[in-house]
PDB file of C-alpha atoms in Angstrom:
ATOM      1  CA  ILE J   1      12.567  45.147 -43.433  1.00  0.00           C
ATOM      2  CA  ALA J   2      10.148  43.258 -45.679  1.00  0.00           C
ATOM      3  CA  ALA J   3      12.228  40.071 -45.365  1.00  0.00           C
ATOM      4  CA  ALA J   4      12.204  40.335 -41.548  1.00  0.00           C
ATOM      5  CA  ARG J   5       8.426  40.871 -41.575  1.00  0.00           C
ATOM      6  CA  ASP J   6       7.900  37.830 -43.849  1.00  0.00           C
ATOM      7  CA  SER J   7      10.173  35.762 -41.648  1.00  0.00           C
ATOM      8  CA  ARG J   8       8.202  36.817 -38.538  1.00  0.00           C
ATOM      9  CA  ARG J   9       4.883  35.976 -40.256  1.00  0.00           C
ATOM     10  CA  LEU J  10       6.191  32.559 -41.276  1.00  0.00           C
ATOM     11  CA  LEU J  11       7.385  31.883 -37.724  1.00  0.00           C
ATOM     12  CA  MET J  12       4.023  32.965 -36.246  1.00  0.00           C
ATOM     13  CA  HIS J  13       2.173  30.799 -38.793  1.00  0.00           C
ATOM     14  CA  ARG J  14       4.288  27.753 -37.837  1.00  0.00           C
ATOM     15  CA  LEU J  15       3.771  28.383 -34.097  1.00  0.00           C
ATOM     16  CA  ARG J  16      -0.025  28.668 -34.552  1.00  0.00           C
ATOM     17  CA  SER J  17      -0.052  25.517 -36.651  1.00  0.00           C
ATOM     18  CA  LEU J  18       1.969  23.644 -34.041  1.00  0.00           C
ATOM     19  CA  ALA J  19      -0.308  24.903 -31.236  1.00  0.00           C
ATOM     20  CA  ARG J  20      -3.426  23.751 -33.149  1.00  0.00           C
ATOM     21  CA  ARG J  21      -1.896  20.307 -33.709  1.00  0.00           C
ATOM     22  CA  PHE J  22      -0.978  19.998 -30.031  1.00  0.00           C
ATOM     23  CA  ALA J  23      -4.451  21.118 -28.912  1.00  0.00           C
ATOM     24  CA  ARG J  24      -6.079  18.467 -31.122  1.00  0.00           C
ATOM     25  CA  ALA J  25      -3.736  15.714 -29.889  1.00  0.00           C
ATOM     26  CA  GLN J  26      -4.461  16.258 -26.191  1.00  0.00           C
ATOM     27  CA  PRO J  27      -7.891  15.195 -24.951  1.00  0.00           C
ATOM     28  CA  ALA J  28      -9.522  17.544 -22.514  1.00  0.00           C
ATOM     29  CA  PRO J  29      -8.890  16.433 -18.916  1.00  0.00           C
ATOM     30  CA  ARG J  30     -11.873  14.907 -17.132  1.00  0.00           C
ATOM     31  CA  ILE J  31     -12.243  16.642 -13.813  1.00  0.00           C
ATOM     32  CA  GLY J  32     -12.885  14.415 -10.796  1.00  0.00           C
ATOM     33  CA  VAL J  33     -12.153  11.122 -12.588  1.00  0.00           C
ATOM     34  CA  ARG J  34      -9.203   8.904 -11.662  1.00  0.00           C
ATOM     35  CA  SER J  35      -7.996   6.204 -13.980  1.00  0.00           C
ATOM     36  CA  PHE J  36      -5.678   3.400 -12.881  1.00  0.00           C
ATOM     37  CA  ALA J  37      -3.802   0.949 -15.032  1.00  0.00           C
ATOM     38  CA  ILE J  38      -3.221  -1.430 -12.102  1.00  0.00           C
ATOM     39  CA  GLU J  39      -6.320  -3.458 -11.318  1.00  0.00           C
ATOM     40  CA  VAL J  40      -7.254  -3.621  -7.626  1.00  0.00           C
ATOM     41  CA  ARG J  41      -7.935  -7.243  -6.752  1.00  0.00           C
ATOM     42  CA  HIS J  42      -6.363  -7.272  -3.298  1.00  0.00           C
ATOM     43  CA  VAL J  43      -5.675  -4.478  -0.835  1.00  0.00           C
ATOM     44  CA  ALA J  44      -2.987  -4.574   1.841  1.00  0.00           C
ATOM     45  CA  ARG J  45      -2.711  -2.340   4.904  1.00  0.00           C
ATOM     46  CA  TRP J  46       0.829  -1.947   6.112  1.00  0.00           C
ATOM     47  CA  ALA J  47       1.752  -0.866   9.640  1.00  0.00           C
ATOM     48  CA  SER J  48       5.407  -0.234  10.375  1.00  0.00           C
ATOM     49  CA  CYS J  49       7.676   1.011  13.100  1.00  0.00           C
ATOM     50  CA  LYS J  50      11.203   0.747  14.391  1.00  0.00           C
ATOM     51  CA  VAL J  51      11.931  -1.168  17.566  1.00  0.00           C
ATOM     52  CA  GLU J  52      14.815  -0.923  19.981  1.00  0.00           C
ATOM     53  CA  ASP J  53      15.553  -4.642  20.007  1.00  0.00           C
ATOM     54  CA  GLU J  54      14.256  -8.058  19.042  1.00  0.00           C
ATOM     55  CA  THR J  55      12.544  -8.477  22.420  1.00  0.00           C
ATOM     56  CA  ASN J  56      10.242  -5.543  21.630  1.00  0.00           C
ATOM     57  CA  ALA J  57       9.489  -7.049  18.203  1.00  0.00           C
ATOM     58  CA  GLU J  58       8.481 -10.275  19.954  1.00  0.00           C
ATOM     59  CA  LYS J  59       6.187  -8.319  22.292  1.00  0.00           C
ATOM     60  CA  ILE J  60       4.477  -6.705  19.307  1.00  0.00           C
ATOM     61  CA  ASP J  61       4.218 -10.148  17.679  1.00  0.00           C
ATOM     62  CA  ASP J  62       2.501 -11.498  20.760  1.00  0.00           C
ATOM     63  CA  LEU J  63      -0.108  -8.732  20.686  1.00  0.00           C
ATOM     64  CA  ILE J  64      -0.676  -8.848  16.935  1.00  0.00           C
ATOM     65  CA  VAL J  65      -0.727 -12.620  16.474  1.00  0.00           C
ATOM     66  CA  ASN J  66      -2.551 -13.611  19.651  1.00  0.00           C
ATOM     67  CA  GLN J  67      -5.024 -10.738  19.963  1.00  0.00           C
ATOM     68  CA  CYS J  68      -5.539  -9.175  16.518  1.00  0.00           C
ATOM     69  CA  MET J  69      -5.473 -12.258  14.317  1.00  0.00           C
ATOM     70  CA  PRO J  70      -8.479 -13.962  16.000  1.00  0.00           C
ATOM     71  CA  LYS J  71     -10.558 -10.819  15.387  1.00  0.00           C
ATOM     72  CA  LEU J  72      -9.602 -10.711  11.703  1.00  0.00           C
ATOM     73  CA  LYS J  73      -9.500 -14.322  10.557  1.00  0.00           C
ATOM     74  CA  ASP J  74     -13.260 -14.748  10.069  1.00  0.00           C
ATOM     75  CA  MET J  75     -13.844 -11.427   8.309  1.00  0.00           C
ATOM     76  CA  GLU J  76     -15.249 -11.590   4.792  1.00  0.00           C
ATOM     77  CA  GLY J  77     -12.423 -11.364   2.247  1.00  0.00           C
ATOM     78  CA  PHE J  78      -9.584 -11.477   4.805  1.00  0.00           C
ATOM     79  CA  ASN J  79      -6.562 -13.011   3.042  1.00  0.00           C
ATOM     80  CA  GLY J  80      -4.113 -13.132   5.905  1.00  0.00           C
ATOM     81  CA  MET J  81      -1.483 -11.381   7.918  1.00  0.00           C
ATOM     82  CA  ARG J  82       2.261 -11.242   7.395  1.00  0.00           C
ATOM     83  CA  ARG J  83       5.011  -9.873   9.533  1.00  0.00           C
ATOM     84  CA  LEU J  84       8.388  -8.681   8.323  1.00  0.00           C
ATOM     85  CA  PHE J  85      11.220  -7.950  10.713  1.00  0.00           C
ATOM     86  CA  CYS J  86      14.686  -6.730   9.744  1.00  0.00           C
ATOM     87  CA  LYS J  87      17.129  -7.857  12.408  1.00  0.00           C
ATOM     88  CA  GLU J  88      19.798  -5.483  11.115  1.00  0.00           C
ATOM     89  CA  LYS J  89      17.810  -2.224  10.998  1.00  0.00           C
ATOM     90  CA  LEU J  90      15.172  -3.271  13.553  1.00  0.00           C
ATOM     91  CA  ASP J  91      12.305  -2.420  11.203  1.00  0.00           C
ATOM     92  CA  TYR J  92       9.028  -4.090  12.124  1.00  0.00           C
ATOM     93  CA  LYS J  93       6.158  -4.333   9.636  1.00  0.00           C
ATOM     94  CA  VAL J  94       2.843  -6.146   9.714  1.00  0.00           C
ATOM     95  CA  ILE J  95       0.658  -6.482   6.638  1.00  0.00           C
ATOM     96  CA  ILE J  96      -2.973  -7.502   6.530  1.00  0.00           C
ATOM     97  CA  SER J  97      -4.637  -8.126   3.199  1.00  0.00           C
ATOM     98  CA  PHE J  98      -8.167  -8.314   1.870  1.00  0.00           C
ATOM     99  CA  GLU J  99      -9.714  -9.525  -1.339  1.00  0.00           C
ATOM    100  CA  GLY J 100     -11.144  -6.498  -3.111  1.00  0.00           C
ATOM    101  CA  VAL J 101     -11.713  -2.891  -2.171  1.00  0.00           C
ATOM    102  CA  GLU J 102     -15.188  -3.641  -0.799  1.00  0.00           C
ATOM    103  CA  ASN J 103     -13.852  -6.070   1.825  1.00  0.00           C
ATOM    104  CA  PHE J 104     -11.050  -3.694   2.765  1.00  0.00           C
ATOM    105  CA  THR J 105     -13.516  -0.819   3.136  1.00  0.00           C
ATOM    106  CA  ALA J 106     -15.744  -3.042   5.247  1.00  0.00           C
ATOM    107  CA  TYR J 107     -12.769  -3.780   7.521  1.00  0.00           C
ATOM    108  CA  MET J 108     -11.896  -0.079   7.857  1.00  0.00           C
ATOM    109  CA  ASN J 109     -15.476   0.602   9.031  1.00  0.00           C
ATOM    110  CA  SER J 110     -15.878  -2.567  11.116  1.00  0.00           C
ATOM    111  CA  SER J 111     -16.309  -3.278  14.790  1.00  0.00           C
ATOM    112  CA  GLN J 112     -13.333  -5.648  14.506  1.00  0.00           C
ATOM    113  CA  ARG J 113     -11.090  -2.726  13.583  1.00  0.00           C
ATOM    114  CA  GLU J 114     -12.464  -0.759  16.529  1.00  0.00           C
ATOM    115  CA  GLN J 115     -11.499  -3.709  18.760  1.00  0.00           C
ATOM    116  CA  ILE J 116      -8.006  -3.850  17.210  1.00  0.00           C
ATOM    117  CA  LEU J 117      -7.159  -0.158  17.678  1.00  0.00           C
ATOM    118  CA  PRO J 118      -6.601  -0.442  21.471  1.00  0.00           C
ATOM    119  CA  ILE J 119      -4.343  -3.461  20.872  1.00  0.00           C
ATOM    120  CA  LEU J 120      -2.310  -1.392  18.396  1.00  0.00           C
ATOM    121  CA  ASP J 121      -2.121   1.388  20.983  1.00  0.00           C
ATOM    122  CA  GLU J 122      -0.626  -1.159  23.377  1.00  0.00           C
ATOM    123  CA  ALA J 123       1.811  -2.365  20.694  1.00  0.00           C
ATOM    124  CA  LYS J 124       2.946   1.213  19.989  1.00  0.00           C
ATOM    125  CA  LYS J 125       4.641   1.248  23.400  1.00  0.00           C
ATOM    126  CA  TYR J 126       7.286  -1.085  21.992  1.00  0.00           C
ATOM    127  CA  SER J 127       8.207   1.098  19.015  1.00  0.00           C
ATOM    128  CA  THR J 128      11.006   3.627  19.320  1.00  0.00           C
ATOM    129  CA  SER J 129       8.725   6.505  18.277  1.00  0.00           C
ATOM    130  CA  GLY J 130       5.653   5.349  20.158  1.00  0.00           C
ATOM    131  CA  GLU J 131       3.766   5.230  16.837  1.00  0.00           C
ATOM    132  CA  PHE J 132       3.061   3.057  13.832  1.00  0.00           C
ATOM    133  CA  SER J 133       2.940   4.469  10.338  1.00  0.00           C
ATOM    134  CA  PHE J 134       0.182   3.109   8.102  1.00  0.00           C
ATOM    135  CA  GLN J 135      -0.076   2.844   4.360  1.00  0.00           C
ATOM    136  CA  ASN J 136      -2.452   1.061   1.988  1.00  0.00           C
ATOM    137  CA  PHE J 137      -1.316  -0.785  -1.129  1.00  0.00           C
ATOM    138  CA  VAL J 138      -2.705  -2.630  -4.108  1.00  0.00           C
ATOM    139  CA  LEU J 139      -1.376  -6.147  -3.525  1.00  0.00           C
ATOM    140  CA  ASP J 140      -0.401  -8.667  -6.168  1.00  0.00           C
ATOM    141  CA  THR J 141       1.502 -11.884  -5.544  1.00  0.00           C
ATOM    142  CA  PHE J 142       3.842 -13.169  -8.212  1.00  0.00           C
ATOM    143  CA  SER J 143       4.960 -16.793  -8.207  1.00  0.00           C
ATOM    144  CA  GLY J 144       8.459 -18.085  -7.805  1.00  0.00           C
ATOM    145  CA  GLU J 145      10.366 -20.524  -9.948  1.00  0.00           C
ATOM    146  CA  HIS J 146       8.144 -23.521  -9.201  1.00  0.00           C
ATOM    147  CA  GLY J 147       4.826 -21.666  -9.356  1.00  0.00           C
ATOM    148  CA  GLN J 148       4.628 -21.231  -5.579  1.00  0.00           C
ATOM    149  CA  GLU J 149       4.694 -18.079  -3.570  1.00  0.00           C
ATOM    150  CA  ALA J 150       7.993 -17.628  -1.747  1.00  0.00           C
ATOM    151  CA  THR J 151       6.403 -17.741   1.714  1.00  0.00           C
ATOM    152  CA  SER J 152       4.585 -21.019   1.073  1.00  0.00           C
ATOM    153  CA  ALA J 153       7.647 -22.844   2.370  1.00  0.00           C
ATOM    154  CA  LEU J 154       6.787 -21.715   5.900  1.00  0.00           C
ATOM    155  CA  LYS J 155       5.076 -24.220   8.154  1.00  0.00           C
ATOM    156  CA  GLU J 156       1.297 -23.893   8.404  1.00  0.00           C
ATOM    157  CA  ASP J 157       1.463 -23.933  12.189  1.00  0.00           C
ATOM    158  CA  ASP J 158       3.778 -20.907  12.184  1.00  0.00           C
ATOM    159  CA  PRO J 159       1.468 -18.006  13.198  1.00  0.00           C
ATOM    160  CA  THR J 160       3.928 -15.449  11.831  1.00  0.00           C
ATOM    161  CA  ALA J 161       3.368 -16.850   8.333  1.00  0.00           C
ATOM    162  CA  TYR J 162      -0.150 -15.481   8.196  1.00  0.00           C
TER     163      TYR J 162
END
């Protein structure tokens, strides 16, 4: 019985010692503070939907490029607009990007965005669900083999390149 008691004491001592070491190694969490390892230099807003066919993608393009782009192009910190379209899965995505969180926040609260929302409502008619899904991203561009971004090969007069 004495050996079992000593063994139990030794085990409890080791567990307490381990718990003390673990408690010292872990800093107390800071409530309400978020820390990010990825620096936010550019912010992208992504709108996506599925379309029934390429004709509907072209109709969305017409609205986005001809009506939204002129409202955005002179905004402070606006970096551009890109469109992605998968001809196989009929996924349509448009990405607008801004330099810095401040410029993105200014866009989200701007009169230009208020003017764009009805255009997006019109564009939603051409999606299979009648909706766009939106998501915001930290955006970084990494260069290709020759130090140029992959999309730089597109012609400057191609409105879908922006």
